[in-house]
Every structure is written in C-alpha cells, then in structure tokens.
mmCIF file of C-alpha atoms in Angstrom:
data_model
loop_
_atom_site.group_PDB
_atom_site.id
_atom_site.type_symbol
_atom_site.label_atom_id
_atom_site.label_comp_id
_atom_site.label_asym_id
_atom_site.label_seq_id
_atom_site.Cartn_x
_atom_site.Cartn_y
_atom_site.Cartn_z
ATOM 1 C CA UNK A 1 7.643 -9.317 -7.041
ATOM 2 C CA UNK A 2 7.145 -9.471 -3.275
ATOM 3 C CA UNK A 3 5.671 -6.543 -1.383
ATOM 4 C CA UNK A 4 5.123 -5.437 2.198
ATOM 5 C CA UNK A 5 1.956 -3.423 2.647
ATOM 6 C CA UNK A 6 0.170 -1.467 5.276
ATOM 7 C CA UNK A 7 -3.609 -1.152 5.154
ATOM 8 C CA UNK A 8 -4.135 1.766 2.735
ATOM 9 C CA UNK A 9 -3.238 0.136 -0.631
ATOM 10 C CA UNK A 10 -5.063 -3.142 0.126
ATOM 11 C CA UNK A 11 -8.164 -1.403 1.438
ATOM 12 C CA UNK A 12 -8.227 0.693 -1.724
ATOM 13 C CA UNK A 13 -7.965 -2.542 -3.716
ATOM 14 C CA UNK A 14 -10.944 -3.930 -1.788
ATOM 15 C CA UNK A 15 -12.941 -0.679 -2.136
ATOM 16 C CA UNK A 16 -12.437 -0.618 -5.954
ATOM 17 C CA UNK A 17 -12.997 -4.348 -6.316
ATOM 18 C CA UNK A 18 -9.396 -4.715 -7.576
ATOM 19 C CA UNK A 19 -8.220 -7.476 -5.288
ATOM 20 C CA UNK A 20 -8.387 -10.042 -8.130
ATOM 21 C CA UNK A 21 -5.614 -7.968 -9.833
ATOM 22 C CA UNK A 22 -3.181 -8.114 -6.928
ATOM 23 C CA UNK A 23 -1.902 -11.524 -7.918
ATOM 24 C CA UNK A 24 -0.982 -10.079 -11.301
ATOM 25 C CA UNK A 25 1.056 -7.460 -9.530
ATOM 26 C CA UNK A 26 2.746 -9.408 -6.700
ATOM 27 C CA UNK A 27 3.472 -13.046 -5.964
ATOM 28 C CA UNK A 28 3.250 -12.401 -2.209
ATOM 29 C CA UNK A 29 2.180 -9.475 -0.084
ATOM 30 C CA UNK A 30 3.281 -9.426 3.557
ATOM 31 C CA UNK A 31 1.080 -7.527 6.030
ATOM 32 C CA UNK A 32 2.222 -6.656 9.548
ATOM 33 C CA UNK A 33 0.003 -8.332 12.166
ATOM 34 C CA UNK A 34 -0.380 -4.948 13.879
ATOM 35 C CA UNK A 35 -2.442 -3.797 10.897
ATOM 36 C CA UNK A 36 -5.216 -6.365 11.455
ATOM 37 C CA UNK A 37 -7.346 -4.156 13.770
ATOM 38 C CA UNK A 38 -7.491 -1.494 11.077
ATOM 39 C CA UNK A 39 -8.683 -4.101 8.507
ATOM 40 C CA UNK A 40 -11.364 -5.064 11.104
ATOM 41 C CA UNK A 41 -12.447 -1.393 11.550
ATOM 42 C CA UNK A 42 -12.870 -1.109 7.775
ATOM 43 C CA UNK A 43 -14.747 -4.375 7.507
ATOM 44 C CA UNK A 44 -12.011 -5.736 5.266
ATOM 45 C CA UNK A 45 -10.715 -8.584 7.430
ATOM 46 C CA UNK A 46 -12.749 -11.260 5.509
ATOM 47 C CA UNK A 47 -11.366 -10.026 2.220
ATOM 48 C CA UNK A 48 -7.847 -10.153 3.633
ATOM 49 C CA UNK A 49 -8.486 -13.730 4.897
ATOM 50 C CA UNK A 50 -9.606 -14.672 1.394
ATOM 51 C CA UNK A 51 -6.254 -13.417 0.016
ATOM 52 C CA UNK A 52 -4.455 -15.319 2.757
ATOM 53 C CA UNK A 53 -6.222 -18.583 1.859
ATOM 54 C CA UNK A 54 -5.137 -18.054 -1.774
ATOM 55 C CA UNK A 55 -1.570 -17.723 -0.585
ATOM 56 C CA UNK A 56 -1.233 -14.187 -1.870
ATOM 57 C CA UNK A 57 -1.130 -12.469 1.516
ATOM 58 C CA UNK A 58 0.854 -13.530 4.548
ATOM 59 C CA UNK A 59 0.323 -11.874 7.915
ATOM 60 C CA UNK A 60 3.678 -11.431 9.741
ATOM 61 C CA UNK A 61 4.423 -10.609 13.361
ATOM 62 C CA UNK A 62 7.317 -8.293 14.024
ATOM 63 C CA UNK A 63 10.219 -9.529 16.125
ATOM 64 C CA UNK A 64 11.303 -7.357 19.134
ATOM 65 C CA UNK A 65 13.895 -5.416 17.191
ATOM 66 C CA UNK A 66 11.470 -4.728 14.319
ATOM 67 C CA UNK A 67 8.855 -3.598 16.875
ATOM 68 C CA UNK A 68 11.276 -1.129 18.462
ATOM 69 C CA UNK A 69 12.239 0.139 15.058
ATOM 70 C CA UNK A 70 8.519 0.632 14.228
ATOM 71 C CA UNK A 71 8.086 2.768 17.398
ATOM 72 C CA UNK A 72 11.018 4.946 16.343
ATOM 73 C CA UNK A 73 9.665 5.270 12.823
ATOM 74 C CA UNK A 74 6.133 6.084 14.084
ATOM 75 C CA UNK A 75 7.556 8.905 16.179
ATOM 76 C CA UNK A 76 9.405 10.263 13.105
ATOM 77 C CA UNK A 77 6.179 10.059 11.063
ATOM 78 C CA UNK A 78 4.231 11.825 13.784
ATOM 79 C CA UNK A 79 6.818 14.578 13.773
ATOM 80 C CA UNK A 80 6.247 15.035 10.005
ATOM 81 C CA UNK A 81 2.450 15.032 10.323
ATOM 82 C CA UNK A 82 1.097 18.177 12.055
ATOM 83 C CA UNK A 83 -2.484 16.953 11.655
ATOM 84 C CA UNK A 84 -1.687 13.550 13.165
ATOM 85 C CA UNK A 85 0.911 14.119 15.900
ATOM 86 C CA UNK A 86 0.222 10.884 17.861
ATOM 87 C CA UNK A 87 2.742 8.226 16.943
ATOM 88 C CA UNK A 88 0.139 5.424 17.474
ATOM 89 C CA UNK A 89 -1.702 6.827 14.453
ATOM 90 C CA UNK A 90 1.341 5.852 12.305
ATOM 91 C CA UNK A 91 2.075 2.377 13.551
ATOM 92 C CA UNK A 92 0.647 0.622 10.481
ATOM 93 C CA UNK A 93 2.981 2.274 8.077
ATOM 94 C CA UNK A 94 5.820 2.254 10.599
ATOM 95 C CA UNK A 95 5.498 -1.510 11.081
ATOM 96 C CA UNK A 96 5.470 -2.088 7.264
ATOM 97 C CA UNK A 97 8.599 0.111 6.927
ATOM 98 C CA UNK A 98 10.360 -1.606 9.835
ATOM 99 C CA UNK A 99 9.683 -5.047 8.272
ATOM 100 C CA UNK A 100 11.087 -3.861 4.974
ATOM 101 C CA UNK A 101 14.230 -2.193 6.356
ATOM 102 C CA UNK A 102 14.986 -5.144 8.682
ATOM 103 C CA UNK A 103 15.492 -7.374 5.673
ATOM 104 C CA UNK A 104 14.115 -10.530 7.370
ATOM 105 C CA UNK A 105 11.580 -10.680 4.596
ATOM 106 C CA UNK A 106 12.889 -10.197 1.158
ATOM 107 C CA UNK A 107 10.634 -7.679 -0.461
ATOM 108 C CA UNK A 108 11.012 -5.650 -3.595
ATOM 109 C CA UNK A 109 8.480 -2.919 -2.868
ATOM 110 C CA UNK A 110 6.781 -1.184 0.039
ATOM 111 C CA UNK A 111 3.093 -0.455 -0.550
ATOM 112 C CA UNK A 112 1.876 2.615 1.408
ATOM 113 C CA UNK A 113 -0.364 5.460 0.420
ATOM 114 C CA UNK A 114 0.367 7.986 3.256
ATOM 115 C CA UNK A 115 2.597 10.813 2.069
ATOM 116 C CA UNK A 116 4.761 11.129 5.193
ATOM 117 C CA UNK A 117 5.444 7.341 5.140
ATOM 118 C CA UNK A 118 6.300 7.511 1.391
ATOM 119 C CA UNK A 119 8.655 10.414 2.004
ATOM 120 C CA UNK A 120 10.386 8.560 4.837
ATOM 121 C CA UNK A 121 10.671 5.383 2.719
ATOM 122 C CA UNK A 122 12.316 7.387 -0.062
ATOM 123 C CA UNK A 123 14.708 8.968 2.487
ATOM 124 C CA UNK A 124 15.627 5.442 3.666
ATOM 125 C CA UNK A 125 16.075 4.321 -0.032
ATOM 126 C CA UNK A 126 13.137 1.944 0.205
ATOM 127 C CA UNK A 127 11.326 1.456 -3.116
ATOM 128 C CA UNK A 128 7.709 2.522 -2.512
ATOM 129 C CA UNK A 129 4.437 2.748 -4.356
ATOM 130 C CA UNK A 130 0.861 3.443 -3.381
ATOM 131 C CA UNK A 131 -2.348 1.951 -4.762
ATOM 132 C CA UNK A 132 -2.375 4.455 -7.667
ATOM 133 C CA UNK A 133 1.136 3.267 -8.638
ATOM 134 C CA UNK A 134 0.022 -0.406 -8.527
ATOM 135 C CA UNK A 135 -2.812 0.459 -10.926
ATOM 136 C CA UNK A 136 -0.444 2.322 -13.247
ATOM 137 C CA UNK A 137 1.931 -0.686 -13.343
ATOM 138 C CA UNK A 138 -0.979 -3.010 -14.059
ATOM 139 C CA UNK A 139 -2.066 -0.698 -16.914
ATOM 140 C CA UNK A 140 1.480 -0.805 -18.281
ATOM 141 C CA UNK A 141 1.233 -4.646 -18.350
ATOM 142 C CA UNK A 142 -2.095 -4.438 -20.210
ATOM 143 C CA UNK A 143 -4.158 -5.767 -17.325
ATOM 144 C CA UNK A 144 -6.362 -2.680 -17.079
ATOM 145 C CA UNK A 145 -6.872 0.404 -19.132
ATOM 146 C CA UNK A 146 -6.055 3.975 -18.179
ATOM 147 C CA UNK A 147 -9.828 4.646 -17.927
ATOM 148 C CA UNK A 148 -10.161 1.790 -15.465
ATOM 149 C CA UNK A 149 -7.295 3.336 -13.413
ATOM 150 C CA UNK A 150 -9.227 6.558 -13.154
ATOM 151 C CA UNK A 151 -12.498 4.808 -12.381
ATOM 152 C CA UNK A 152 -11.036 2.673 -9.600
ATOM 153 C CA UNK A 153 -9.338 5.609 -7.967
ATOM 154 C CA UNK A 154 -12.598 7.617 -8.187
ATOM 155 C CA UNK A 155 -14.504 4.723 -6.494
ATOM 156 C CA UNK A 156 -11.879 4.843 -3.649
ATOM 157 C CA UNK A 157 -12.276 8.608 -3.333
ATOM 158 C CA UNK A 158 -16.070 8.406 -3.257
ATOM 159 C CA UNK A 159 -15.732 5.896 -0.314
ATOM 160 C CA UNK A 160 -13.519 8.285 1.697
ATOM 161 C CA UNK A 161 -9.942 7.563 0.555
ATOM 162 C CA UNK A 162 -8.038 10.831 0.295
ATOM 163 C CA UNK A 163 -7.017 10.746 -3.438
ATOM 164 C CA UNK A 164 -6.935 14.245 -4.928
ATOM 165 C CA UNK A 165 -8.277 14.974 -8.349
ATOM 166 C CA UNK A 166 -4.728 15.887 -9.326
ATOM 167 C CA UNK A 167 -3.411 12.466 -8.188
ATOM 168 C CA UNK A 168 -6.192 10.698 -10.077
ATOM 169 C CA UNK A 169 -5.520 12.734 -13.198
ATOM 170 C CA UNK A 170 -1.800 12.027 -13.003
ATOM 171 C CA UNK A 171 -2.307 8.263 -12.491
ATOM 172 C CA UNK A 172 -4.613 8.286 -15.530
ATOM 173 C CA UNK A 173 -2.038 10.184 -17.610
ATOM 174 C CA UNK A 174 0.815 7.856 -16.570
ATOM 175 C CA UNK A 175 -1.277 4.759 -17.220
ATOM 176 C CA UNK A 176 -2.223 5.994 -20.704
ATOM 177 C CA UNK A 177 1.435 6.842 -21.432
ATOM 178 C CA UNK A 178 2.771 3.543 -20.171
ATOM 179 C CA UNK A 179 0.075 1.558 -21.959
ATOM 180 C CA UNK A 180 1.097 3.346 -25.166
ATOM 181 C CA UNK A 181 4.781 2.650 -24.565
ATOM 182 C CA UNK A 182 4.150 -1.088 -23.907
ATOM 183 C CA UNK A 183 1.628 -1.475 -26.765
#
C-alpha cells in the first residue's frame, strides 16, 4: 500500500514510538514538501529524515496545478473550520489531498487526522484514515494488540494530540474485534 500523509499521523507515530510499524503498514509514504516546517516545529524532522533514508518516506513537491488545487482546498477547509478560519492553517492537509486527487502519485490511502480534511476527502471519494485507523489495521494484521492501540493513542493524547476518550475507546474496540476476526 502507498499513502500520502500530512503531518498529524506521522507525528502521532513518532510521539507513540510507532514509526517502526509504519513499514508494516505501507511500502511508501509520500509527504508534501510544504509540511516540512511543521515537522521542524514539532522537532520531528530528524525522525522523518530517518524514514526517508530507509526509503519509507519520500518528500514530494507539488507542481503548479497541485499547488493551486491545494489553495482552493485550504479555503474550503477553512470554511468548514470555525475555530481555524485562516486557510494557511490548513495547507498541510490541503497539499496532501491535492497530491492524492491529482493522481500524479499513485496512492491507495490518504493519511490525515483532522476531521474537516477527513470529511472533505470522503466527499471527494478519497480513501482516508488517521493514525488511529493505521493502528487498528496493524492490530488486525497481528502486529500489535488492542491494548497497545489504546496505549499508543493515550501517549499521543498526553503529549497534546487531540484524540478524545471516545475515539481511543472506539479504536480499542475495533482493534479487539478485528484481531478476533483475523485470529
């Protein structure tokens, strides 16, 4: 599977020390180059570089058409986000979505955690998952347990990621159910 990701899911993987599992989930993860400053702000750029050196992550620049699409998508996302009305706040997810919809990079899944971006992706028929969904899928493959899914998401939440208790509980439930079905 090939994915295009904005910062949220990968930063959550770094926060929860789950980056070693990413290769079990995806053969390649494409990251828009416009997301690099956010990785820097979170102190995660060295971890991203390590994934690049392993060949798991590839940083991709948008072409002019993709860049313009990203601006349009960022405006749409800002319009759906009353607490974040500035389109520049949404460029990371907009760039990832623009890369996916352009089709220049053949990807199977868009990785974003932000709810407005996930809603827009679904509206555009783009397959989407967040970091919790990645963990649930890894649990279904027997790579981690449902208890580990909960623990990793709770670590992220303790470090400031906005995962609600309801989301963590649901991810745990789904991981347990899928592990049962696969086992």
